[in-house]
mmCIF file of C-alpha atoms in Angstrom:
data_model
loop_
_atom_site.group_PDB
_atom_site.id
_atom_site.type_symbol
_atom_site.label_atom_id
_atom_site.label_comp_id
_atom_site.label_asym_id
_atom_site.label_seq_id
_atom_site.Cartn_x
_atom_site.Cartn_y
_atom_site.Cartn_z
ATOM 1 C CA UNK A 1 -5.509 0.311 25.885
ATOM 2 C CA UNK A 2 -5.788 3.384 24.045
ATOM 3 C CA UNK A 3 -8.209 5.072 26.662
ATOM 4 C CA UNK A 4 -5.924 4.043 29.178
ATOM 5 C CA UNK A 5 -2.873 5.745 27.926
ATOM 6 C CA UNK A 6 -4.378 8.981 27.360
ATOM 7 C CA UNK A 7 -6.079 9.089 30.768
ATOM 8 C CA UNK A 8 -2.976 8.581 32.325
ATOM 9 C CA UNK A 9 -1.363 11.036 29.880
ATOM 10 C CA UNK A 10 -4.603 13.810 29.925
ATOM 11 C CA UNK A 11 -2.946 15.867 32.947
ATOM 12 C CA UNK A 12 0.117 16.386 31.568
ATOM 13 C CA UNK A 13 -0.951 17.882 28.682
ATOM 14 C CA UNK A 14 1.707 16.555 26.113
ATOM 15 C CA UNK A 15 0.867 15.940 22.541
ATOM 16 C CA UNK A 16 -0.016 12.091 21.901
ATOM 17 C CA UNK A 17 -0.674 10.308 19.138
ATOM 18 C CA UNK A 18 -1.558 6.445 19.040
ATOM 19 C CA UNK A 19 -1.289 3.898 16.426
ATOM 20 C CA UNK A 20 -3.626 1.192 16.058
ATOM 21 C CA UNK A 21 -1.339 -1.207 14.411
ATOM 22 C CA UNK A 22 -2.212 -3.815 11.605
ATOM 23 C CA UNK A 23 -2.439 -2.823 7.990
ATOM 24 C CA UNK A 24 -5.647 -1.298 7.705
ATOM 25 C CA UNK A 25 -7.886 -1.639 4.826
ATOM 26 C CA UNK A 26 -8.814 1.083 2.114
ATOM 27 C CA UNK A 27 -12.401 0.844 1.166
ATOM 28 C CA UNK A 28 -13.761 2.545 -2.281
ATOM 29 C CA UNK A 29 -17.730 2.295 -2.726
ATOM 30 C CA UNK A 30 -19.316 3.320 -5.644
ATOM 31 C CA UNK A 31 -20.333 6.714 -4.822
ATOM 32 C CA UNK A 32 -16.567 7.948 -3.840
ATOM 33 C CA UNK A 33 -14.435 10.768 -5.812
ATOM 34 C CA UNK A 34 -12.680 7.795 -7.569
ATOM 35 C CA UNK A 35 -9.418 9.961 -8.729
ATOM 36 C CA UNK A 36 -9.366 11.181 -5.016
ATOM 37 C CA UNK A 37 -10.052 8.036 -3.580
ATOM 38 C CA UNK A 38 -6.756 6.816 -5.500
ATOM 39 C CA UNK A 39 -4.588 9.350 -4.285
ATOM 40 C CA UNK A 40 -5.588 8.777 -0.531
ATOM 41 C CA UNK A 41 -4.325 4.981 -1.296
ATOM 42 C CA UNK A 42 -1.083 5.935 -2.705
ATOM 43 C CA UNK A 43 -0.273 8.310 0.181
ATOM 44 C CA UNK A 44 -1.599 5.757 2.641
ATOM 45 C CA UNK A 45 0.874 2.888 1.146
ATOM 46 C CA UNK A 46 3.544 4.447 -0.897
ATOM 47 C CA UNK A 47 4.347 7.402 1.032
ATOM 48 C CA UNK A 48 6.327 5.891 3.738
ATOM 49 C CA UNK A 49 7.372 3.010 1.143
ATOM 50 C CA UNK A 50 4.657 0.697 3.320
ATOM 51 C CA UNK A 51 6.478 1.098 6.785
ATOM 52 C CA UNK A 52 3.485 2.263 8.655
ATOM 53 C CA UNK A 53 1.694 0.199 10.591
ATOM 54 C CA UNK A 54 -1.765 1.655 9.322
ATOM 55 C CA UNK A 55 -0.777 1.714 5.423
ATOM 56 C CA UNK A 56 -3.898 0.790 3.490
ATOM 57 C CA UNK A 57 -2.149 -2.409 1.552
ATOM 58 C CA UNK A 58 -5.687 -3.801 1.048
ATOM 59 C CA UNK A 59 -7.584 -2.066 -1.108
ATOM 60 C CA UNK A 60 -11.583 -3.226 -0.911
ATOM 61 C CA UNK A 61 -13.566 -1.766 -3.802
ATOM 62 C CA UNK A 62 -17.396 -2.175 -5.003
ATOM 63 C CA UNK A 63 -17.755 -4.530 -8.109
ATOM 64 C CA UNK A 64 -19.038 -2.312 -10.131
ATOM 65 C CA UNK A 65 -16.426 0.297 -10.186
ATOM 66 C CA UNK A 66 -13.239 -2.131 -9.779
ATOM 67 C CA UNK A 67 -11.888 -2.125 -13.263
ATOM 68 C CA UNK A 68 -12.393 1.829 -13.703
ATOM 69 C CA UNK A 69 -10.241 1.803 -10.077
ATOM 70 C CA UNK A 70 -7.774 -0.828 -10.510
ATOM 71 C CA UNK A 71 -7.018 1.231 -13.738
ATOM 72 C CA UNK A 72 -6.440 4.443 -12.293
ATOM 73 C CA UNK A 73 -4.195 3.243 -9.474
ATOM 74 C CA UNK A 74 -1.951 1.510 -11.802
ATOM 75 C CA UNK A 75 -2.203 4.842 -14.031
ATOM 76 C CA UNK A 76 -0.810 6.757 -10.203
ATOM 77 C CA UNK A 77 1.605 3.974 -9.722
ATOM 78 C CA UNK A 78 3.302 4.788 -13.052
ATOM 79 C CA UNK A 79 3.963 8.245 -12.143
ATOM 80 C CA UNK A 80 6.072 7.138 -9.131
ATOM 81 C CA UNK A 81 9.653 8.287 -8.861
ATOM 82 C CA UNK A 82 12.693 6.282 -7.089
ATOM 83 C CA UNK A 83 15.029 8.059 -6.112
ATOM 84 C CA UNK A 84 17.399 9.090 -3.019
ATOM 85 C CA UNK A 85 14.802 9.463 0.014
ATOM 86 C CA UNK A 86 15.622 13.627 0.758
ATOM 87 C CA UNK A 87 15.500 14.397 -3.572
ATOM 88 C CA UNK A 88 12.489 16.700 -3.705
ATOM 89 C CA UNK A 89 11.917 14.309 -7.098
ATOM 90 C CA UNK A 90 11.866 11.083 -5.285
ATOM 91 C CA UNK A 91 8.238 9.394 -4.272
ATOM 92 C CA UNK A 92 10.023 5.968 -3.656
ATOM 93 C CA UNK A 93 13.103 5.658 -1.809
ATOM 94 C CA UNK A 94 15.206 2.266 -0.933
ATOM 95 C CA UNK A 95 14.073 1.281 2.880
ATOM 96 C CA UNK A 96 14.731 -2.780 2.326
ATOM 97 C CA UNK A 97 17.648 -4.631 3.916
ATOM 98 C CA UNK A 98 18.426 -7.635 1.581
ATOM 99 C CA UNK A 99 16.769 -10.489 3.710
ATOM 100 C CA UNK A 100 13.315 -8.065 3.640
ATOM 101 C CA UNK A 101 13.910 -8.015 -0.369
ATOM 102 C CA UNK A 102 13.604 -11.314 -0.196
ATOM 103 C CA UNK A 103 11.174 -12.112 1.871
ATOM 104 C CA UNK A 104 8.599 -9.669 -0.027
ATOM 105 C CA UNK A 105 9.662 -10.985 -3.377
ATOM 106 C CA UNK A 106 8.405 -14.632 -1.315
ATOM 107 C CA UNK A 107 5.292 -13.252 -0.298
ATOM 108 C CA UNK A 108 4.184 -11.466 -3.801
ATOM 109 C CA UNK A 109 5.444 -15.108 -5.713
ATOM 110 C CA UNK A 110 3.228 -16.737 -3.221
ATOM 111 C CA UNK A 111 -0.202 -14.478 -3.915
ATOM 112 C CA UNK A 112 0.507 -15.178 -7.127
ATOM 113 C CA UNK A 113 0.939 -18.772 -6.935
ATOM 114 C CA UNK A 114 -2.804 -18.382 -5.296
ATOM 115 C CA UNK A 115 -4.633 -17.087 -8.045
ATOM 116 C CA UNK A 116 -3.459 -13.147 -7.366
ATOM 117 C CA UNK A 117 -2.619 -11.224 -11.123
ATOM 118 C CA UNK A 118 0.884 -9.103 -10.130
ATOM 119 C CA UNK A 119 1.337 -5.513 -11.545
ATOM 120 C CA UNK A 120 4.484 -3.213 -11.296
ATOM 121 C CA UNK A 121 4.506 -0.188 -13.387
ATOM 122 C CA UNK A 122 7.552 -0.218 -15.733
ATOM 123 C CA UNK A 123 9.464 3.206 -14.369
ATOM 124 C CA UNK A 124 13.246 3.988 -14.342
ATOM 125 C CA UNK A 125 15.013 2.557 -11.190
ATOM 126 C CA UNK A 126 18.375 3.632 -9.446
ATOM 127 C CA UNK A 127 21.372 1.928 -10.271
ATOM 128 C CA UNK A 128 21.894 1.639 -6.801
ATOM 129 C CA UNK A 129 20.000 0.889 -3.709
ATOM 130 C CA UNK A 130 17.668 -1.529 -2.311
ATOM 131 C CA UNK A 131 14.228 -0.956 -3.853
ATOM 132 C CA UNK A 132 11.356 -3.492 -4.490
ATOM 133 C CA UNK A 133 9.021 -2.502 -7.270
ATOM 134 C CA UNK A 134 6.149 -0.870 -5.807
ATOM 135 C CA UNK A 135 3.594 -3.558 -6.593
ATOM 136 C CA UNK A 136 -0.493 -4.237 -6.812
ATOM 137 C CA UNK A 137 -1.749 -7.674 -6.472
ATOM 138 C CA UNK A 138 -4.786 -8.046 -7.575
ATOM 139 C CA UNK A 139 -7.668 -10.184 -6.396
ATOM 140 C CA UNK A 140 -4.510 -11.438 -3.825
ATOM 141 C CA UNK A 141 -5.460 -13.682 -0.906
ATOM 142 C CA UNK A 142 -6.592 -11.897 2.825
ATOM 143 C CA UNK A 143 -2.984 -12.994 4.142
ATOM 144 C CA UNK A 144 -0.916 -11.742 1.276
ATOM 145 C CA UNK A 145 -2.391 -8.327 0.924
ATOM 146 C CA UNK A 146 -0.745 -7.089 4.517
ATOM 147 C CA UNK A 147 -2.456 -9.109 6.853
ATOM 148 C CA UNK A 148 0.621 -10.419 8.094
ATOM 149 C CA UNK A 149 2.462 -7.902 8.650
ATOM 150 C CA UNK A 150 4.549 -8.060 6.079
ATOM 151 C CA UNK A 151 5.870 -4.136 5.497
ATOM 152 C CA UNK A 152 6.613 -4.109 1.140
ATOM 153 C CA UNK A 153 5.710 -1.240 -1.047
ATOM 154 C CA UNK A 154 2.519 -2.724 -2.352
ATOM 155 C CA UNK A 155 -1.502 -3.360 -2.246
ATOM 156 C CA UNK A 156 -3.975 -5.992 -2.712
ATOM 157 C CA UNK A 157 -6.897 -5.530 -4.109
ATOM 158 C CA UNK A 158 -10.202 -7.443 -3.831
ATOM 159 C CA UNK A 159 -14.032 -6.571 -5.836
ATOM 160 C CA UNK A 160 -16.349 -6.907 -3.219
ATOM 161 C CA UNK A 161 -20.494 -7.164 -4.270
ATOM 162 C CA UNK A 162 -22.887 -4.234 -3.243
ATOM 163 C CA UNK A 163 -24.114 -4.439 0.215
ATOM 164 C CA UNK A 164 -27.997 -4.787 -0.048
#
């Protein structure tokens, strides 16, 4: 579809830029620049509070560097600031209608009822606003980590072995 848009775009020559939908994965191996690695996943899913349909919500990382990761993102989560959306001091703004608030809160309850562990960083919050606390699930089911579409402020992470 992609192709075909751009080929019927090509001779115009206006700017284009195509989405690919889904929430994609964030992969960490091994040999990455962990504390790089980490902010390229909180850009990815916190910047535009998870409302982008690419936002890496599931995080994949190699067994053997899991813990040190896991630790570092929660670490980056906990320097986070709510705030109003245009304060230069805000990272996390309110973007949630009430029924969407709800609706996450269902989802997270349910990875958890699944076997998921649930972190959210302990940070000041607005007295006012909609905001859901920006969230990590960890070792959270494929369909609550962003599979379905679900658009919350969070990521789920799974350990996965080292391809032979």
């Amino acid at each position: 579809m992609g192709r075909a848009i751009r080929s019927a775009t090509a001779a115009s020559h206006k700017r284009l830029s195509l989405e690919l939908g889904g929430k994609s994965p964030f992969i960490i191996f091994e040999d990455a620049d962990l504390d790089s690695a980490v902010e390229g996943l909180v850009d990815g899913i916190w910047f535009n509070q998870g409302q982008v349909c690419c936002a890496g919500s599931r995080l994949l990382m190699q067994e053997s560097i899991a813990e040190s990761s896991f630790a570092k993102v929660r670490d980056r989560m906990s320097t986070l600031r709510a705030g109003p959306p245009l304060a230069s001091r805000s990272t996390l703004a309110p973007s949630w209608p009430g029924l969407q608030l709800e609706r996450i809160q269902r989802l997270v309850d349910q990875g958890v009822a699944e076997g998921a562990t649930c972190w959210q960083p302990q940070i000041d919050w607005p007295s006012r606003g909609l905001y859901y606390h920006h969230t990590a699930q960890q070792r959270a089911s494929h369909i609550d980590c962003g599979a379905a579409g679900n658009f919350r402020p969070g990521a789920g992470h799974h350990d996965v072995p080292h391809a032979q």
